[in-house]
PDB file of N, CA, C and O in Angstrom:
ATOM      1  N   UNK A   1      26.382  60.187  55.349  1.00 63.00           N
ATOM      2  CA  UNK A   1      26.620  60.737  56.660  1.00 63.00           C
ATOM      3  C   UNK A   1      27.726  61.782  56.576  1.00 63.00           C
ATOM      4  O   UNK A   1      28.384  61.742  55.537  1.00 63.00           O
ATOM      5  N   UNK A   2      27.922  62.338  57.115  1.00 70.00           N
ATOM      6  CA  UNK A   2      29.109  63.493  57.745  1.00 70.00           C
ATOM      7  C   UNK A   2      30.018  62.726  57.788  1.00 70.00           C
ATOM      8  O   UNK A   2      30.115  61.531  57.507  1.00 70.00           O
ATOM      9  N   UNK A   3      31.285  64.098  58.477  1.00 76.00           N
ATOM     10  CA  UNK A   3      32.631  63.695  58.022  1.00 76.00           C
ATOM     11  C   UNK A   3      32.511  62.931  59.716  1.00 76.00           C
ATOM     12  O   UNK A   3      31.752  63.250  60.631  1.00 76.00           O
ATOM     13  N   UNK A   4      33.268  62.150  59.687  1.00 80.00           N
ATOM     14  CA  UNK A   4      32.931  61.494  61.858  1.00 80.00           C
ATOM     15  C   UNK A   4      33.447  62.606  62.681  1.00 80.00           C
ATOM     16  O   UNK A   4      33.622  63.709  62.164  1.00 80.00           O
ATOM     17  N   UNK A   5      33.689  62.401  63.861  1.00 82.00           N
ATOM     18  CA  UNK A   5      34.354  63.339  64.774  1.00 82.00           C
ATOM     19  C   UNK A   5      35.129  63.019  65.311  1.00 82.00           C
ATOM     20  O   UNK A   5      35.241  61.840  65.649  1.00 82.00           O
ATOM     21  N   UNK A   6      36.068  64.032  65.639  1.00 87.00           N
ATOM     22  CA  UNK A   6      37.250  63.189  65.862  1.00 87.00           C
ATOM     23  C   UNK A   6      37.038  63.438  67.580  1.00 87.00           C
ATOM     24  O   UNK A   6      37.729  62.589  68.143  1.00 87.00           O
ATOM     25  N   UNK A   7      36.495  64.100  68.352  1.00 85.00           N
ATOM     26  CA  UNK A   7      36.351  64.518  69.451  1.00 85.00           C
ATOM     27  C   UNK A   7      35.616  62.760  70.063  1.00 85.00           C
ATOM     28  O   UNK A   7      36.122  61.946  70.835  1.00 85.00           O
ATOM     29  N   UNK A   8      34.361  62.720  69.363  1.00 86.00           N
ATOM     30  CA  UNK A   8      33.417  61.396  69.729  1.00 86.00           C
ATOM     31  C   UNK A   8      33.884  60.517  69.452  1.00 86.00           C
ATOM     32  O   UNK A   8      33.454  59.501  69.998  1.00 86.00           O
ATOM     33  N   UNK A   9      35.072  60.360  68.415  1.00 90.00           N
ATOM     34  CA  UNK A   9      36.192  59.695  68.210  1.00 90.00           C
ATOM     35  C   UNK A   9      36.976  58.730  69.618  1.00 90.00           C
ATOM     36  O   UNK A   9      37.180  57.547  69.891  1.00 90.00           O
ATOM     37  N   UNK A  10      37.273  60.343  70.352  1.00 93.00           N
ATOM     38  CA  UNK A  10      38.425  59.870  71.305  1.00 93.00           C
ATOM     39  C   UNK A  10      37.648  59.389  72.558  1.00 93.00           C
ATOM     40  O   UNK A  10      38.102  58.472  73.242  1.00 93.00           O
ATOM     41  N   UNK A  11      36.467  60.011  72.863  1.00 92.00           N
ATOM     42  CA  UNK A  11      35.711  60.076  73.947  1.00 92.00           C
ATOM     43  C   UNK A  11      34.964  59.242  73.952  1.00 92.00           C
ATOM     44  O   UNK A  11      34.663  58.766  75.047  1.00 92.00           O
ATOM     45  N   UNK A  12      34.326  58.692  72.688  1.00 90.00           N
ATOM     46  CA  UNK A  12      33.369  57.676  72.732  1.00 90.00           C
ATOM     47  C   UNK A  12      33.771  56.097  72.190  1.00 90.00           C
ATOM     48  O   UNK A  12      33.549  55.024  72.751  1.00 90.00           O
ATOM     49  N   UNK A  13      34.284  56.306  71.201  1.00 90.00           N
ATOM     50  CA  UNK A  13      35.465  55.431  70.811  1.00 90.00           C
ATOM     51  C   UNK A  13      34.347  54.944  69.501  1.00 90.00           C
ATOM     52  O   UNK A  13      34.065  53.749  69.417  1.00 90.00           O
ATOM     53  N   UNK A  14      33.749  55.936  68.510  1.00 89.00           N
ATOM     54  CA  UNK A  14      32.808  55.468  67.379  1.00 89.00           C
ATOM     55  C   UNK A  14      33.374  56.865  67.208  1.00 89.00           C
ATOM     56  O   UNK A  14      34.011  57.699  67.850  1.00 89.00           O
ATOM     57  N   UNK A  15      32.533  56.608  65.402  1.00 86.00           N
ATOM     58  CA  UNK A  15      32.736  57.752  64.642  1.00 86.00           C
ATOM     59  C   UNK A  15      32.255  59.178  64.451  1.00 86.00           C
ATOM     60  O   UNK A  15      32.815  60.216  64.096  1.00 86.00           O
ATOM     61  N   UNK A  16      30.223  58.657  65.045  1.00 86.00           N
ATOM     62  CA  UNK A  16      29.572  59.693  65.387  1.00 86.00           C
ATOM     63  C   UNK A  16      28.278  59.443  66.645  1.00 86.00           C
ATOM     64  O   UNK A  16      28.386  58.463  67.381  1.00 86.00           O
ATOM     65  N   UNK A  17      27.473  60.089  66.754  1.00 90.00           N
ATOM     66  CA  UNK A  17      26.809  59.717  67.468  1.00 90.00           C
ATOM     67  C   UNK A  17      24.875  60.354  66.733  1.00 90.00           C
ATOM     68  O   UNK A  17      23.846  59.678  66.713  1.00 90.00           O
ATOM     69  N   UNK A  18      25.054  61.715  66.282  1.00 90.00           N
ATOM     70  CA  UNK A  18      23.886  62.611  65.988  1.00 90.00           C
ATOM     71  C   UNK A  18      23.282  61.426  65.210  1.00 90.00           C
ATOM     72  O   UNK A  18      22.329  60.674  65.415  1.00 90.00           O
ATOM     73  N   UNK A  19      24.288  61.562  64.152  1.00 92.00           N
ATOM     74  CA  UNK A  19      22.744  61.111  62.964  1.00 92.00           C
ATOM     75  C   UNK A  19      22.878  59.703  62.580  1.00 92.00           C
ATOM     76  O   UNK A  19      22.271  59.253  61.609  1.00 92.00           O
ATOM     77  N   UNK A  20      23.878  58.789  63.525  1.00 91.00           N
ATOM     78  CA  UNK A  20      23.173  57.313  63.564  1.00 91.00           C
ATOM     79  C   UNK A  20      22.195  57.254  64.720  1.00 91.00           C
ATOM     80  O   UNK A  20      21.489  56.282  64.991  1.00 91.00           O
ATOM     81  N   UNK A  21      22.248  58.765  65.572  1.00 92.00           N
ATOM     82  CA  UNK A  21      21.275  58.067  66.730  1.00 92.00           C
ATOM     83  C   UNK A  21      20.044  58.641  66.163  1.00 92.00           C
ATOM     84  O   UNK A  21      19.033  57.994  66.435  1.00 92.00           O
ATOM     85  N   UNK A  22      19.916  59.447  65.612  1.00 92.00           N
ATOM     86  CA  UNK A  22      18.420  60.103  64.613  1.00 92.00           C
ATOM     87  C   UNK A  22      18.057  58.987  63.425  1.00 92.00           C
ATOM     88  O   UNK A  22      17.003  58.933  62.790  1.00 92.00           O
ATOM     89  N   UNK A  23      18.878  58.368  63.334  1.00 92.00           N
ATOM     90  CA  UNK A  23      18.591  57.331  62.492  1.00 92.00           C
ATOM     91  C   UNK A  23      17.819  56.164  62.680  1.00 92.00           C
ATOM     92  O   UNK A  23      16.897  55.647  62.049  1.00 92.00           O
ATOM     93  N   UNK A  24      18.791  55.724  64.308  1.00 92.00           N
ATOM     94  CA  UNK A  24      18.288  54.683  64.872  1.00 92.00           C
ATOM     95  C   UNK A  24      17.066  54.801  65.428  1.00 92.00           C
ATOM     96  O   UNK A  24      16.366  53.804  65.599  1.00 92.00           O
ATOM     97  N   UNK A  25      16.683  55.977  65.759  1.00 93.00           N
ATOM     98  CA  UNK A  25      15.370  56.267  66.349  1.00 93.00           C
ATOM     99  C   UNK A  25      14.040  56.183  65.021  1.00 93.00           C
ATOM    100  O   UNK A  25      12.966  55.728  65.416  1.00 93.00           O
ATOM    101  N   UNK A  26      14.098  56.472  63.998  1.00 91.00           N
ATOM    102  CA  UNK A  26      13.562  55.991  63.111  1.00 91.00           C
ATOM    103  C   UNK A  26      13.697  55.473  61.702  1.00 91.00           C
ATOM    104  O   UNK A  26      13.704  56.003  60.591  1.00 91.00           O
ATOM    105  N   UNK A  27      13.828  53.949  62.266  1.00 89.00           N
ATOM    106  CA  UNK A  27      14.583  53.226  60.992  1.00 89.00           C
ATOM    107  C   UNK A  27      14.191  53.209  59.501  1.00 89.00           C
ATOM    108  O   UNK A  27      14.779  52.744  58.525  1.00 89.00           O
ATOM    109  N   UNK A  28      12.766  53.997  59.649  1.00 90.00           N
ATOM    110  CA  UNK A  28      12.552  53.877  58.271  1.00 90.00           C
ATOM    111  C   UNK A  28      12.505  55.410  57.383  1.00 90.00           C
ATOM    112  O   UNK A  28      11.780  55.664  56.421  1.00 90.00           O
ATOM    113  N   UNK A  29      13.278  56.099  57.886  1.00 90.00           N
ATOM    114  CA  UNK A  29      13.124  56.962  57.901  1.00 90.00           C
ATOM    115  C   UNK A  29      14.276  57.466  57.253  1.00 90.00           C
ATOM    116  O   UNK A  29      15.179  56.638  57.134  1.00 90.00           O
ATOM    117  N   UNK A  30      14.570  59.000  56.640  1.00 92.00           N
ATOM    118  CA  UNK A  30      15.817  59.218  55.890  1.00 92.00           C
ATOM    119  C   UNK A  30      16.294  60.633  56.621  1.00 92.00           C
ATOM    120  O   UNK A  30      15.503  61.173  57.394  1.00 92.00           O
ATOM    121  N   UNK A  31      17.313  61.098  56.424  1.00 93.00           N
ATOM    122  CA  UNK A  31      17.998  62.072  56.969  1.00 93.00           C
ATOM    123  C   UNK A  31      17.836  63.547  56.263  1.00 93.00           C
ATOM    124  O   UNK A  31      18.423  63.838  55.221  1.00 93.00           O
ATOM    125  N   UNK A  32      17.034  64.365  56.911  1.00 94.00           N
ATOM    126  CA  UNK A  32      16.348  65.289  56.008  1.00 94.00           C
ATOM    127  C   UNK A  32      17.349  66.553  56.589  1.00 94.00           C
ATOM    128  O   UNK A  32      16.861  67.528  56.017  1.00 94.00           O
ATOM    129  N   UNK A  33      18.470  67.049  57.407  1.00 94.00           N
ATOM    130  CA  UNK A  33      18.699  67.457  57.731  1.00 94.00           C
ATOM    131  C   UNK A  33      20.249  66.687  58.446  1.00 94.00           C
ATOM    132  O   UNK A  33      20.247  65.823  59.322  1.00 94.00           O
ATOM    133  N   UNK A  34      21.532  67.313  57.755  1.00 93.00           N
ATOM    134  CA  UNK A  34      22.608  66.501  58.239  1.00 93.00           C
ATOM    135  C   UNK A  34      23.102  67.103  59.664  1.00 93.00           C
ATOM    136  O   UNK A  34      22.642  68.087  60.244  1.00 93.00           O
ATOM    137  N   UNK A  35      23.967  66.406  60.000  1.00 92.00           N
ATOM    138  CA  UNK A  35      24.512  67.196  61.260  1.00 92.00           C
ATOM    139  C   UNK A  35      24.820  68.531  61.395  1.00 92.00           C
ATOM    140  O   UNK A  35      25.597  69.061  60.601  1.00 92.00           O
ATOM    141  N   UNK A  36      24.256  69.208  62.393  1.00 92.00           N
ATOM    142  CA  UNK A  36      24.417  70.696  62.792  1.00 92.00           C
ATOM    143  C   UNK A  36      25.213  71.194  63.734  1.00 92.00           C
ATOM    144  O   UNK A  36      25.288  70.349  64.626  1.00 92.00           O
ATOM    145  N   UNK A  37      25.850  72.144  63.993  1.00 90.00           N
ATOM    146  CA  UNK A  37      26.602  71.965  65.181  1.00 90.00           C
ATOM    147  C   UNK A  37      26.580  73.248  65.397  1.00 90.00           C
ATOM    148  O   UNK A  37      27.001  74.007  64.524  1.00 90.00           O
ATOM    149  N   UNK A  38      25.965  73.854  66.895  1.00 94.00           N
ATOM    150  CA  UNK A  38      26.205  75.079  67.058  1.00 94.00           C
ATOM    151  C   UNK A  38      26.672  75.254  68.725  1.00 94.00           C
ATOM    152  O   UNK A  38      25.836  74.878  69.545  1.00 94.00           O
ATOM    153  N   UNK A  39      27.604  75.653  69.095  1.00 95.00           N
ATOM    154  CA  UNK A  39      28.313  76.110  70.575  1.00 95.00           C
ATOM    155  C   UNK A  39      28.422  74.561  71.286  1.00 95.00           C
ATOM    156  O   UNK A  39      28.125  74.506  72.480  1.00 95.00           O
ATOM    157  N   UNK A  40      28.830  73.319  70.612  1.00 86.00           N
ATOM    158  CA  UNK A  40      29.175  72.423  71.126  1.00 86.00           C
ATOM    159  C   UNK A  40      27.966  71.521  71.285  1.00 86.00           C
ATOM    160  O   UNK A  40      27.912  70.727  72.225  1.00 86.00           O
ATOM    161  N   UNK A  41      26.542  71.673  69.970  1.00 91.00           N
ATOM    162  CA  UNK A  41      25.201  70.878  70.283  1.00 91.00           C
ATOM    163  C   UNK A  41      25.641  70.365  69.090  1.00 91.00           C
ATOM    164  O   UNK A  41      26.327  70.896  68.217  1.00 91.00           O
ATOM    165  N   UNK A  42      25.173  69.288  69.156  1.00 90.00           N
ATOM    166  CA  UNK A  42      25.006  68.952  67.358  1.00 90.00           C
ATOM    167  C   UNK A  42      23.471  67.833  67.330  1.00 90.00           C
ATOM    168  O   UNK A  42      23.102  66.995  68.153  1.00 90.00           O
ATOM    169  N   UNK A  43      22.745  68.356  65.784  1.00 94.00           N
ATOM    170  CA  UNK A  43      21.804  67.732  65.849  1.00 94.00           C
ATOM    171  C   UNK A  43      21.377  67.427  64.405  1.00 94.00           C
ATOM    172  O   UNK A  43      21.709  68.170  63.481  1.00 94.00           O
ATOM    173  N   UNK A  44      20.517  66.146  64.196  1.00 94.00           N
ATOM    174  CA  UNK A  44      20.237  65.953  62.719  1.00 94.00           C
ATOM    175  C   UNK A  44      18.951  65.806  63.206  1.00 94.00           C
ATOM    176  O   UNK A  44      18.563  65.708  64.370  1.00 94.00           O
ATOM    177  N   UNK A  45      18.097  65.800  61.742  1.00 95.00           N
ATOM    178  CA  UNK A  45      16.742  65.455  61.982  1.00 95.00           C
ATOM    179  C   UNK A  45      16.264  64.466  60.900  1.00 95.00           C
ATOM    180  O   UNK A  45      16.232  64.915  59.754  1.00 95.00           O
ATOM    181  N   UNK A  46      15.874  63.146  61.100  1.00 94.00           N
ATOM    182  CA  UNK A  46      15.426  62.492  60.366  1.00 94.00           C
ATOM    183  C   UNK A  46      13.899  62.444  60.226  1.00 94.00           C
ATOM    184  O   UNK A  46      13.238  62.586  61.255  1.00 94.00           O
ATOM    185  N   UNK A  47      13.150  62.219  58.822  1.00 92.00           N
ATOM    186  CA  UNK A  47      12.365  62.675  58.273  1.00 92.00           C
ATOM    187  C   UNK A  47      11.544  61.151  58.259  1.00 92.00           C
ATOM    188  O   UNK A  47      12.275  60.349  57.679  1.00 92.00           O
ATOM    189  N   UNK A  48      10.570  60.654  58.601  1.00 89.00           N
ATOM    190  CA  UNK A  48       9.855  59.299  58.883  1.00 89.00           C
ATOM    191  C   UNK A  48       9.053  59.071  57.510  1.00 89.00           C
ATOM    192  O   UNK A  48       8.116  59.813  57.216  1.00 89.00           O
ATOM    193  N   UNK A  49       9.391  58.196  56.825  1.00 83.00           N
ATOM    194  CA  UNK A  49       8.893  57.940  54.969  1.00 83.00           C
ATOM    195  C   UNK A  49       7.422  57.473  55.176  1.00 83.00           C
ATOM    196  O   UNK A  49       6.741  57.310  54.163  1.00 83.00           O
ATOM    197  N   UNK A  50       6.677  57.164  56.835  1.00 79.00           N
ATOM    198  CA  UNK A  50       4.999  57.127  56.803  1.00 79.00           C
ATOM    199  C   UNK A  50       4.450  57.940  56.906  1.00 79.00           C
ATOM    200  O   UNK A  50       3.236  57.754  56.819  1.00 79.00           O
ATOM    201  N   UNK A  51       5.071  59.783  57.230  1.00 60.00           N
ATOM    202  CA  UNK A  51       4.504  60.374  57.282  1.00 60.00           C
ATOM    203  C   UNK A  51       3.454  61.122  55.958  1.00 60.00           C
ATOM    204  O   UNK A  51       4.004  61.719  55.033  1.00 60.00           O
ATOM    205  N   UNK A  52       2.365  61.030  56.006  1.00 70.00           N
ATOM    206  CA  UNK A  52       1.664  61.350  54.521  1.00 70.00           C
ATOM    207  C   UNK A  52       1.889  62.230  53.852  1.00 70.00           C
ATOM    208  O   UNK A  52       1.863  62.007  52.642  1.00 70.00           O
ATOM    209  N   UNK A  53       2.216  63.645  54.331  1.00 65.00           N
ATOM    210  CA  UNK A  53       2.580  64.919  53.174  1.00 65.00           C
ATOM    211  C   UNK A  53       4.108  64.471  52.743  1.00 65.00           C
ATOM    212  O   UNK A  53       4.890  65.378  52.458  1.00 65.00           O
ATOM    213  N   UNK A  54       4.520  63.224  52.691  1.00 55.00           N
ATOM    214  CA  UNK A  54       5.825  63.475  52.437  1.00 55.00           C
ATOM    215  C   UNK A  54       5.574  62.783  50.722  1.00 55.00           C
ATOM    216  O   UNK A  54       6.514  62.742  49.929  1.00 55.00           O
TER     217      UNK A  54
END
């Protein structure tokens, strides 16, 4: 995972939120894309290991 945030840190009171919640959304799945962050978005994309061309 990424370095945490210190912002989601103070505000949320955890370390991150993007790519355990891209995670949690598919558990079997791996992180094909780490956290991104552009004008205050941040986003990961996890990659689902049933999908067949993979």
């Amino acid at each position: 995972m990424s370095e945490p945030s210190e912002w989601v840190r103070e505000n949320l009171g955890v370390d991150g939120v993007c790519e355990p919640a891209a995670l949690i959304a598919c558990p079997r799945g791996r992180l094909a894309v780490p956290k991104t962050t552009l004008n205050g978005v941040a986003v990961a994309v996890v990659l689902d290991s049933w999908t067949p061309w993979v």
